[in-house]
mmCIF file of C-alpha atoms in Angstrom:
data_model
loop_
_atom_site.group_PDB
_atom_site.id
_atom_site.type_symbol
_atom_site.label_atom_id
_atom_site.label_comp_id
_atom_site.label_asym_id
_atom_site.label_seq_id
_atom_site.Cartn_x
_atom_site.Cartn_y
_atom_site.Cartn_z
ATOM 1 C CA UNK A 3 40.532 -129.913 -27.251
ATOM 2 C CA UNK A 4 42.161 -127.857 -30.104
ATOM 3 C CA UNK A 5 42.721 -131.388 -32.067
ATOM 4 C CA UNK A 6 38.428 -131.341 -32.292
ATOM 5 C CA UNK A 7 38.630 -128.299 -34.645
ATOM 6 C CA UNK A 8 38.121 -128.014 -38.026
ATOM 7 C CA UNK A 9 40.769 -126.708 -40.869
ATOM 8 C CA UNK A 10 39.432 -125.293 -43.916
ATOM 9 C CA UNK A 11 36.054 -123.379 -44.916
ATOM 10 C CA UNK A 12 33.289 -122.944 -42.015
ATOM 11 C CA UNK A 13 29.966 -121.777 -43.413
ATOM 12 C CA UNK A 14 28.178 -119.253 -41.499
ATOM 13 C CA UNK A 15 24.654 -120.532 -42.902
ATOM 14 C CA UNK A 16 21.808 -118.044 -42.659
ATOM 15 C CA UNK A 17 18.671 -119.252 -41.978
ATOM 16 C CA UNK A 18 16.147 -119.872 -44.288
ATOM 17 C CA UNK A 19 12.413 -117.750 -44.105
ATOM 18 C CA UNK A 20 9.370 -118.688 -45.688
ATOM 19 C CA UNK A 21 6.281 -116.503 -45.280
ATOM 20 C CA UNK A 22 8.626 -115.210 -42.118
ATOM 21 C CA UNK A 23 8.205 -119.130 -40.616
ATOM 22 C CA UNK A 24 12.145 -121.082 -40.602
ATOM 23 C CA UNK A 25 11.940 -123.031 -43.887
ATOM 24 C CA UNK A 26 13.370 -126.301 -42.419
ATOM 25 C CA UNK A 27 13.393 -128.079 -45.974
ATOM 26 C CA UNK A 28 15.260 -125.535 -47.331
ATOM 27 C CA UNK A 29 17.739 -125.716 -44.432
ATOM 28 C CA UNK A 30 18.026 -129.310 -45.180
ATOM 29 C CA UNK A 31 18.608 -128.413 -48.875
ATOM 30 C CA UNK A 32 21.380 -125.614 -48.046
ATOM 31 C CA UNK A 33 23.341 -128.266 -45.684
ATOM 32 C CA UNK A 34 23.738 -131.296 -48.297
ATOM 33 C CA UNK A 35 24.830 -128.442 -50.698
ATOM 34 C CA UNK A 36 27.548 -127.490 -48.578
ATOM 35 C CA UNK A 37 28.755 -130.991 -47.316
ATOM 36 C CA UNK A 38 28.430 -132.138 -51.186
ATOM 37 C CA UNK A 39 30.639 -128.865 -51.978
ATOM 38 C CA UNK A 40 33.413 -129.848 -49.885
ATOM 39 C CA UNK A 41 32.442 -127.485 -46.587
ATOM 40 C CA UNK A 42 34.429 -128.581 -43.835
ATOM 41 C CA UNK A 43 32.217 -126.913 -41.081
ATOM 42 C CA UNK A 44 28.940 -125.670 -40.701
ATOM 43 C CA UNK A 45 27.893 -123.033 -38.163
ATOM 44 C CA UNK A 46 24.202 -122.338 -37.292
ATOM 45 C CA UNK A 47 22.780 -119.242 -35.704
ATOM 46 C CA UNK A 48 25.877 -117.210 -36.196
ATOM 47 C CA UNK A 49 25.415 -113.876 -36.861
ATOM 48 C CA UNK A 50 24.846 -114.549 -40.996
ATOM 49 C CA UNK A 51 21.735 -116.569 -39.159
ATOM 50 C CA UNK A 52 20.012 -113.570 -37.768
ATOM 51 C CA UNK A 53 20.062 -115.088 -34.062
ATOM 52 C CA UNK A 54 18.622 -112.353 -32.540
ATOM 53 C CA UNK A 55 15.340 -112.597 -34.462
ATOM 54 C CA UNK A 56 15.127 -116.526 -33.762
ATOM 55 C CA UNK A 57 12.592 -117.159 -30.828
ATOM 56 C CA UNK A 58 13.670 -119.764 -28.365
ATOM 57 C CA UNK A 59 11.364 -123.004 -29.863
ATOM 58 C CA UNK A 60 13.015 -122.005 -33.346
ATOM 59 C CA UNK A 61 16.570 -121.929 -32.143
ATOM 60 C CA UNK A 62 15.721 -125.518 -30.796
ATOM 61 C CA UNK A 63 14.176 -126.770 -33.923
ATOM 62 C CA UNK A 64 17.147 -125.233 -35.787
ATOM 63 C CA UNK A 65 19.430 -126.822 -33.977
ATOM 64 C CA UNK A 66 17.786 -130.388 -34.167
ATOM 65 C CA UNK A 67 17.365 -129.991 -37.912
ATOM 66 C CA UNK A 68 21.414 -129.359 -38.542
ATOM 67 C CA UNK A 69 22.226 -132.155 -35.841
ATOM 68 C CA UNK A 70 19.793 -134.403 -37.560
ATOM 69 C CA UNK A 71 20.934 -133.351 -41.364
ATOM 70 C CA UNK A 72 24.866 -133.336 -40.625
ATOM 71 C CA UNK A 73 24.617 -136.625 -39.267
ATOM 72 C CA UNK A 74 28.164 -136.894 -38.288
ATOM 73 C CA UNK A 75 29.257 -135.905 -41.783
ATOM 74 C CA UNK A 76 30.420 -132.261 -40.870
ATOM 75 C CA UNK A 77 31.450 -131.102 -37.438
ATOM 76 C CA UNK A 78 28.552 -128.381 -36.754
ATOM 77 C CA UNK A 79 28.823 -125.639 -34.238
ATOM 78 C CA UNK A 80 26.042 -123.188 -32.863
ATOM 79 C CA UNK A 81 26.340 -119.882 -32.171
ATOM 80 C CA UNK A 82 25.267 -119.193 -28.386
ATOM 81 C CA UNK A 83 26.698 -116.112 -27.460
ATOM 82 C CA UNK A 84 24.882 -113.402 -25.386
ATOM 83 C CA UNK A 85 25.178 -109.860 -23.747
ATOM 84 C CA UNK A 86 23.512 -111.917 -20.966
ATOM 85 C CA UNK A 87 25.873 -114.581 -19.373
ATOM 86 C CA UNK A 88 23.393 -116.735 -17.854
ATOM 87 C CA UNK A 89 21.421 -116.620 -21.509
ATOM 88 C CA UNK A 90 24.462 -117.829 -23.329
ATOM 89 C CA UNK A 91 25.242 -120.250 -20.588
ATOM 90 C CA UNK A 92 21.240 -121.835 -20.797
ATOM 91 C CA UNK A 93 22.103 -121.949 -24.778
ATOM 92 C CA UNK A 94 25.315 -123.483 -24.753
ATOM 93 C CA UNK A 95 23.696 -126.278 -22.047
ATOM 94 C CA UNK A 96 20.700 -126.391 -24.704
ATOM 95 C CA UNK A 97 23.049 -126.735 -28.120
ATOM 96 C CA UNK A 98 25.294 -129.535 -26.125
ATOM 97 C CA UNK A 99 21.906 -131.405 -25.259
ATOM 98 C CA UNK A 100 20.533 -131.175 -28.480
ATOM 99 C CA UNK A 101 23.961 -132.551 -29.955
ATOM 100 C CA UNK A 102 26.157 -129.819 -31.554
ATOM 101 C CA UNK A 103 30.002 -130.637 -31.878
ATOM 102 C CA UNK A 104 31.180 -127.347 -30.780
ATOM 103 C CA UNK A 105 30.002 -123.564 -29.813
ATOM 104 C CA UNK A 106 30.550 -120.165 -31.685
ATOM 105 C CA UNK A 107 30.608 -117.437 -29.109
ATOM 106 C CA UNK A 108 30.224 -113.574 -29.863
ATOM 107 C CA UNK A 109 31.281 -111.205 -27.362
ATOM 108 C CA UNK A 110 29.193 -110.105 -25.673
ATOM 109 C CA UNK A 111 27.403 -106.528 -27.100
ATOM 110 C CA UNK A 112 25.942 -103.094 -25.847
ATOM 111 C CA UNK A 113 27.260 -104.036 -22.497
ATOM 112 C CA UNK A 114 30.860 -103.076 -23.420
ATOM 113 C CA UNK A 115 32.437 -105.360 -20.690
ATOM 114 C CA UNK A 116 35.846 -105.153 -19.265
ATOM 115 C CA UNK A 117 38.127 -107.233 -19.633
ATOM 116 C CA UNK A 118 37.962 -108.778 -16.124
ATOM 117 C CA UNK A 119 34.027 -109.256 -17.270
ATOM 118 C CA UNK A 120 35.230 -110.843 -20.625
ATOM 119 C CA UNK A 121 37.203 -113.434 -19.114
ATOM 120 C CA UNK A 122 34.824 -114.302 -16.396
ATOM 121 C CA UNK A 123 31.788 -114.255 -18.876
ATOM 122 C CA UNK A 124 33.506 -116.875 -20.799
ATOM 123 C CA UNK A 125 35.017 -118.658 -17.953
ATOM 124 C CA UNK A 126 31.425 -119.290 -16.886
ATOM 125 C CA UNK A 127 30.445 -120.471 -20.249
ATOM 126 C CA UNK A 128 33.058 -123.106 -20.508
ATOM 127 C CA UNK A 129 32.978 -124.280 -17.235
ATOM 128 C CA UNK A 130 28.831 -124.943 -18.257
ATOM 129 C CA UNK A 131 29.366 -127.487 -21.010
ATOM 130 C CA UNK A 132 31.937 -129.758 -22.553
ATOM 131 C CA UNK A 133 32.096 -128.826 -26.021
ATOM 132 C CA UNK A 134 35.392 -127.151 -27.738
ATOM 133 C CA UNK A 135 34.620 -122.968 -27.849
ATOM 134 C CA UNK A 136 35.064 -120.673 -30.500
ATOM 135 C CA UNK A 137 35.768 -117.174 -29.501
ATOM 136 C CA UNK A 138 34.408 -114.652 -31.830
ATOM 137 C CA UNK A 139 35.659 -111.084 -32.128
ATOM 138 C CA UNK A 140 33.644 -108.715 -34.581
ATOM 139 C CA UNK A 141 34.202 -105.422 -32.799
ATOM 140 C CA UNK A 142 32.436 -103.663 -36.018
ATOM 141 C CA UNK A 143 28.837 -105.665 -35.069
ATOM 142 C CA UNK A 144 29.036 -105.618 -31.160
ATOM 143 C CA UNK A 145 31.223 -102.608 -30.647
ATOM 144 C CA UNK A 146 33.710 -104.002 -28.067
ATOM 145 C CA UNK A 147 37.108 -105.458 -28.945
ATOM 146 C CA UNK A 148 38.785 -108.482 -27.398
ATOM 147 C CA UNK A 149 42.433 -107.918 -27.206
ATOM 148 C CA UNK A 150 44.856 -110.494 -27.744
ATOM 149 C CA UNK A 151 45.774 -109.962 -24.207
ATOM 150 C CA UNK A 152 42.680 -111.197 -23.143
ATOM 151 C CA UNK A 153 42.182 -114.545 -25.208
ATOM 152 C CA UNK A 154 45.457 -115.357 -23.855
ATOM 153 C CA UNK A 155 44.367 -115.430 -20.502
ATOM 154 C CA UNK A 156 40.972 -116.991 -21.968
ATOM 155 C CA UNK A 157 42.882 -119.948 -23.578
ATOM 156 C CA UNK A 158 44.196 -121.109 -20.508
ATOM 157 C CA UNK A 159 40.743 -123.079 -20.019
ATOM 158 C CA UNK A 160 40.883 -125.884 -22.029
ATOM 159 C CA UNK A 161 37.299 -125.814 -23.982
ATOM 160 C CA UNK A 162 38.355 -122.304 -25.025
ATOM 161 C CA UNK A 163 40.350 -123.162 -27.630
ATOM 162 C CA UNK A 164 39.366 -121.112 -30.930
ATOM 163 C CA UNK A 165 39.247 -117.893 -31.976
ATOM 164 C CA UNK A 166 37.522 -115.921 -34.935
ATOM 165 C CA UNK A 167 39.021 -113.233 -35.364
ATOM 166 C CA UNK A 168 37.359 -110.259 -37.740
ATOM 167 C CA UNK A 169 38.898 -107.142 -36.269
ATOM 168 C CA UNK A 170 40.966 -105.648 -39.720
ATOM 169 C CA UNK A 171 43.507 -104.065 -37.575
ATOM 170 C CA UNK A 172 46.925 -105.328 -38.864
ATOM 171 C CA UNK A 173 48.712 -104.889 -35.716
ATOM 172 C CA UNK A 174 45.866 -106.884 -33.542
ATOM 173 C CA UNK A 175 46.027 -109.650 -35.948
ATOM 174 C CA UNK A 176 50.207 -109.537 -35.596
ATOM 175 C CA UNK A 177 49.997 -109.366 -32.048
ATOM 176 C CA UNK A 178 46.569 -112.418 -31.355
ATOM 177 C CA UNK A 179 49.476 -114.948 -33.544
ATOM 178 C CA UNK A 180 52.467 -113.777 -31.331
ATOM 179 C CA UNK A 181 51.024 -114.602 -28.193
ATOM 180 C CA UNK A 182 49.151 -117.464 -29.290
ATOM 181 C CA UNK A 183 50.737 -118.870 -31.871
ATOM 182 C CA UNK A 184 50.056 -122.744 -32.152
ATOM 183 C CA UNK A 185 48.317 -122.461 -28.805
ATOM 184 C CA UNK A 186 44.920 -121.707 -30.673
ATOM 185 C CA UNK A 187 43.498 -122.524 -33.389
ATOM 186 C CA UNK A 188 42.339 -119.076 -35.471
ATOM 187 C CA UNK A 189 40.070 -118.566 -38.193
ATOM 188 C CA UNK A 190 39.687 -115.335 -40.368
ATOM 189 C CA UNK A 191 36.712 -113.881 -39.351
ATOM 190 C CA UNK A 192 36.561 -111.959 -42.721
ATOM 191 C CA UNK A 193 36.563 -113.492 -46.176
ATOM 192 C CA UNK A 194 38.893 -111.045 -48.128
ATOM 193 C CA UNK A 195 41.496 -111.500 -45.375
ATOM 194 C CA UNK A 196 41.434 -115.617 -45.762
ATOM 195 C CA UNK A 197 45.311 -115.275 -47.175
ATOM 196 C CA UNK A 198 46.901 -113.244 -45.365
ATOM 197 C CA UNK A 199 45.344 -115.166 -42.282
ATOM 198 C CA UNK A 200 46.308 -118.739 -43.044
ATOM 199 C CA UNK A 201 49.660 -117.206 -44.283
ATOM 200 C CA UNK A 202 50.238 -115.920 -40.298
ATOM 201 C CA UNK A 203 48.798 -119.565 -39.241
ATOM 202 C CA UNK A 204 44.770 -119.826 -39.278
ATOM 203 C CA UNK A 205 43.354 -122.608 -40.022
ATOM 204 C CA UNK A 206 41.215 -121.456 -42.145
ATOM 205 C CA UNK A 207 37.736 -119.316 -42.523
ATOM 206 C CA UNK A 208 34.770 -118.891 -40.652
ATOM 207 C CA UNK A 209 32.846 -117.687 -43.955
ATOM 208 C CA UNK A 210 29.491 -115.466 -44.867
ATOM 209 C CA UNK A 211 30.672 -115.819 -49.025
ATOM 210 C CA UNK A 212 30.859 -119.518 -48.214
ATOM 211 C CA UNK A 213 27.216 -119.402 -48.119
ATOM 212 C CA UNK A 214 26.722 -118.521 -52.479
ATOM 213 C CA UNK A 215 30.325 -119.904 -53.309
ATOM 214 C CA UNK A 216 30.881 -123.486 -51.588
ATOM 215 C CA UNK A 217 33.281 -125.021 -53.714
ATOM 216 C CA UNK A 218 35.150 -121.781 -54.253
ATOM 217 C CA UNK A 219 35.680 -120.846 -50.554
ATOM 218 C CA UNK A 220 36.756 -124.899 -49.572
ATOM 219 C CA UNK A 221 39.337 -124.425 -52.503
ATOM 220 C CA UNK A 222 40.712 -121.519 -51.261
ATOM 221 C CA UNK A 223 41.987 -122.855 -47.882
ATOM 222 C CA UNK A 224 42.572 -126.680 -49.174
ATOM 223 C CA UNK A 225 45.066 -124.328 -52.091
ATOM 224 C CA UNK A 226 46.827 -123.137 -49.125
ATOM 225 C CA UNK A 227 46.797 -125.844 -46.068
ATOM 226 C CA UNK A 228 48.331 -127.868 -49.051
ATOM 227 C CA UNK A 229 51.421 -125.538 -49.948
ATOM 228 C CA UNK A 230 49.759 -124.160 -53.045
ATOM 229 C CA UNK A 231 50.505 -120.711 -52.284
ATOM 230 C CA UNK A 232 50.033 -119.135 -55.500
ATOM 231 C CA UNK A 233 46.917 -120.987 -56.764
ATOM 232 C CA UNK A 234 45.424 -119.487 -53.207
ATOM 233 C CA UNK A 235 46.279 -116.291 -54.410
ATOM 234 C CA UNK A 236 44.902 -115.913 -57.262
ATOM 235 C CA UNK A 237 41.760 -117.631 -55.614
ATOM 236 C CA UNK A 238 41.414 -115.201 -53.340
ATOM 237 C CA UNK A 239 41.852 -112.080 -56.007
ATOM 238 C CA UNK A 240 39.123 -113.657 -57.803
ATOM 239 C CA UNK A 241 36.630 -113.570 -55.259
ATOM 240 C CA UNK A 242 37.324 -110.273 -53.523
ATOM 241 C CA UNK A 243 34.976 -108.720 -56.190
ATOM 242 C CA UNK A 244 31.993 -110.798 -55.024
ATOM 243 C CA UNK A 245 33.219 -110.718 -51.032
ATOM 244 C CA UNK A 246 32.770 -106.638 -51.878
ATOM 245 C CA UNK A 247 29.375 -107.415 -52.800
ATOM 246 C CA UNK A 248 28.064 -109.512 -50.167
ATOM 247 C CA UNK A 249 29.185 -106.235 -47.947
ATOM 248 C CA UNK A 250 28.095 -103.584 -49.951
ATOM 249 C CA UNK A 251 25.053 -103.902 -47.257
ATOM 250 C CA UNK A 252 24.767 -105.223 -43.881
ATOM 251 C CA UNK A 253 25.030 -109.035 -43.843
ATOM 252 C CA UNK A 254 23.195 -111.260 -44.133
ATOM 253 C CA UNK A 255 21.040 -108.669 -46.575
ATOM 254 C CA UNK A 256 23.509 -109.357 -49.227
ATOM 255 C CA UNK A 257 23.846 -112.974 -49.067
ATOM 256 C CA UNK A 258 20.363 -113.662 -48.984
ATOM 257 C CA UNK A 259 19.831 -112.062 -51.903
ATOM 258 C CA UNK A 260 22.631 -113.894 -53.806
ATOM 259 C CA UNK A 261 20.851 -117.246 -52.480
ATOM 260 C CA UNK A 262 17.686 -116.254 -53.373
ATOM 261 C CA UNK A 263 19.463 -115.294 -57.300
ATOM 262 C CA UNK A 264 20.276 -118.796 -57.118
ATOM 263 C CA UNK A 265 16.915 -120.387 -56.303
ATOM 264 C CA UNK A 266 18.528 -121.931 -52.984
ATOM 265 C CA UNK A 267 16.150 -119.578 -51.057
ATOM 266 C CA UNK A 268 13.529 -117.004 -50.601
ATOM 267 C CA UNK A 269 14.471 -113.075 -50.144
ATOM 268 C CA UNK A 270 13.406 -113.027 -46.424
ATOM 269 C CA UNK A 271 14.310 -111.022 -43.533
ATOM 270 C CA UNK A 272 13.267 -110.160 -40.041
ATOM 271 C CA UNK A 273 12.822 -106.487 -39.266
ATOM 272 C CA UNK A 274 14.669 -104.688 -39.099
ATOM 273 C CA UNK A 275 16.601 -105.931 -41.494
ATOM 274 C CA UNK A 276 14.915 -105.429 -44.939
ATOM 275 C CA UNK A 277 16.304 -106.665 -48.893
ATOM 276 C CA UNK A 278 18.798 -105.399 -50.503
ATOM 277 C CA UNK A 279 18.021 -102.185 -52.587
ATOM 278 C CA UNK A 280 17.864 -102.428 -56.726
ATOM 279 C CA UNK A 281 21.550 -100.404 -57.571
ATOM 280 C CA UNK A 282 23.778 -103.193 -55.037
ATOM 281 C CA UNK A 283 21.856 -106.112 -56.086
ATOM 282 C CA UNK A 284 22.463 -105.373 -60.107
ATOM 283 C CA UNK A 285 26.137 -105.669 -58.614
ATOM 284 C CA UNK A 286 25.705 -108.459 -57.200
ATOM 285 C CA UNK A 287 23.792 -110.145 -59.395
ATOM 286 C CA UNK A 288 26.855 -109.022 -62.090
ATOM 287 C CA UNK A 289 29.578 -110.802 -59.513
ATOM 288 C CA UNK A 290 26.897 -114.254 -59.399
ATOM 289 C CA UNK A 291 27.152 -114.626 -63.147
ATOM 290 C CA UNK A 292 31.033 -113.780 -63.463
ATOM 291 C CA UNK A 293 31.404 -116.391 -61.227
ATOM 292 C CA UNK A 294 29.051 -118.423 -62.856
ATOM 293 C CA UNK A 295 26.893 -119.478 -59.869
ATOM 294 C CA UNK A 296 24.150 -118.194 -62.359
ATOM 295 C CA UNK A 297 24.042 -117.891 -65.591
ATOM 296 C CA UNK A 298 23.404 -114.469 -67.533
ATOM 297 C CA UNK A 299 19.597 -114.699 -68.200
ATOM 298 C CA UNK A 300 18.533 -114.505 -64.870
ATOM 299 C CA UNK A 301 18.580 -118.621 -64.481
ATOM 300 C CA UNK A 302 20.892 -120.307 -61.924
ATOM 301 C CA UNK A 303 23.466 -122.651 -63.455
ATOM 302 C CA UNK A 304 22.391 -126.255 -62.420
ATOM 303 C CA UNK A 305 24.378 -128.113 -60.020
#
């Protein structure tokens, strides 16, 4: 199944609030942006999509709206991962029926299961659907880590055959392309690690800054999956200042407020999460406009 995944720039897309309802028009909007931008991969209802404040109609109409939009033109996954097994098993049946190309799935969180329960939790998963599974690690949002040990025993099933990887310990990352190698195909889990990454074999970037900078991010692997090593680099060093930005608060705070900058959406959260304060979005705002996704009077550049 590892031929089914993508290389290049994933977009972790948030989801777009109106008046706290899903906007689905501005959904639409933020999808043909993306494909038009040269995205190669969309992702709904990852964590940048605020998935735990979704209720289970939205999540369907979510779902429908990206299968419907996409139309074939952009492999799309869903995020269906759970602390619950049976949940993320009933959501991963639900995002196969309702016609998603593949599955993003967190660890699960607050449980803090061993690794024995890790690789029957996903076991159970795959053995549910028959859609290619991405394996998410982000030990800094769920507080458990999954050891390369473990998705080597977890890519022995054959639908789990990604991994996103945003632990930022160096000797992890060493160690998850050692024992995996070409068995896998990675993604950087983290956008100011994209580089060094693809340099130790990703394919490229499951991405949050993807989200405000399209083109930018789908240049920055294409530079390097095409032997342009140095262009990459300097891509990269150019965005860090911005990727610093759109963490300088809990995501998807940042990013929403960089989209809303741009007139792509409104400023809207779900408690608990709540805007971004004055002093990080001045910085912010300063990163939009050196990158000119807007311009310096408070307008958004047009395109």
């Amino acid at each position: 199944m590892q031929g089914n995944l993508f290389y290049g720039s994933g977009a972790a897309l948030v989801t777009p609030f109106r008046a706290q309802r899903v906007d689905y028009d501005c959904l639409e909007a933020l999808i043909d942006w993306q494909i038009d931008s040269g995205t190669d991969a969309l992702i709904v209802l990852g964590t940048t999509g605020e998935p735990s404040t979704i209720t289970p109609s939205e999540r369907s109409a979510i779902i429908e709206c990206a299968v419907a939009r996409c139309a074939g033109r952009v492999p799309l996954y869903v995020g269906t991962g759970c602390n619950s097994t049976r949940t993320a098993i009933a959501q991963s049946i639900e995002a196969q029926r309702l016609g998603a190309d593949g599955l993003l799935v967190v660890t699960p969180y607050y449980n803090k299961a061993s690794h024995a329960g890790l690789i029957e939790h996903y076991n159970a998963i795959a053995d549910s659907v028959q859609l290619p599974i991405i394996v998410y690690n982000v030990p800094g949002r769920t507080g458990l880590n999954l050891p390369p040990e473990v998705m080597l025993e977890l890519a022995r099933h054959p639908l789990l055959c990604g991994f996103k990887e945003a632990a930022t310990n160096p000797s992890q990352i060493m160690r998850l392309f050692e024992l995996l190698g070409d068995g896998i195909a990675i993604y950087s889990g983290n956008d100011d690690l994209v580089l060094p990454m693809m340099a130790l074999g990703a394919r490229g970037v499951i991405s949050v800054a993807a989200n405000v900078a399209p083109e930018q991010v789908h240049a920055l692997t294409s530079l390097w999956l095409k032997g342009e090593t140095g262009a990459c680099r300097r891509m990269q060093y150019q965005l860090l200042p911005l990727i610093r930005a759109l963490f300088s608060e809990v995501s998807p705070i940042p990013v929403k407020a960089a989209l809303s900058m741009m007139d792509r959406i409104e400023d809207v959260l779900r408690l608990p999460l709540v805007p971004l304060d004055a002093e990080r979005r001045a910085v912010l705002r300063q990163e939009l406009v050196r990158l000119q996704l807007i311009d310096g009077n408070d307008g958004t550049i047009p395109g």
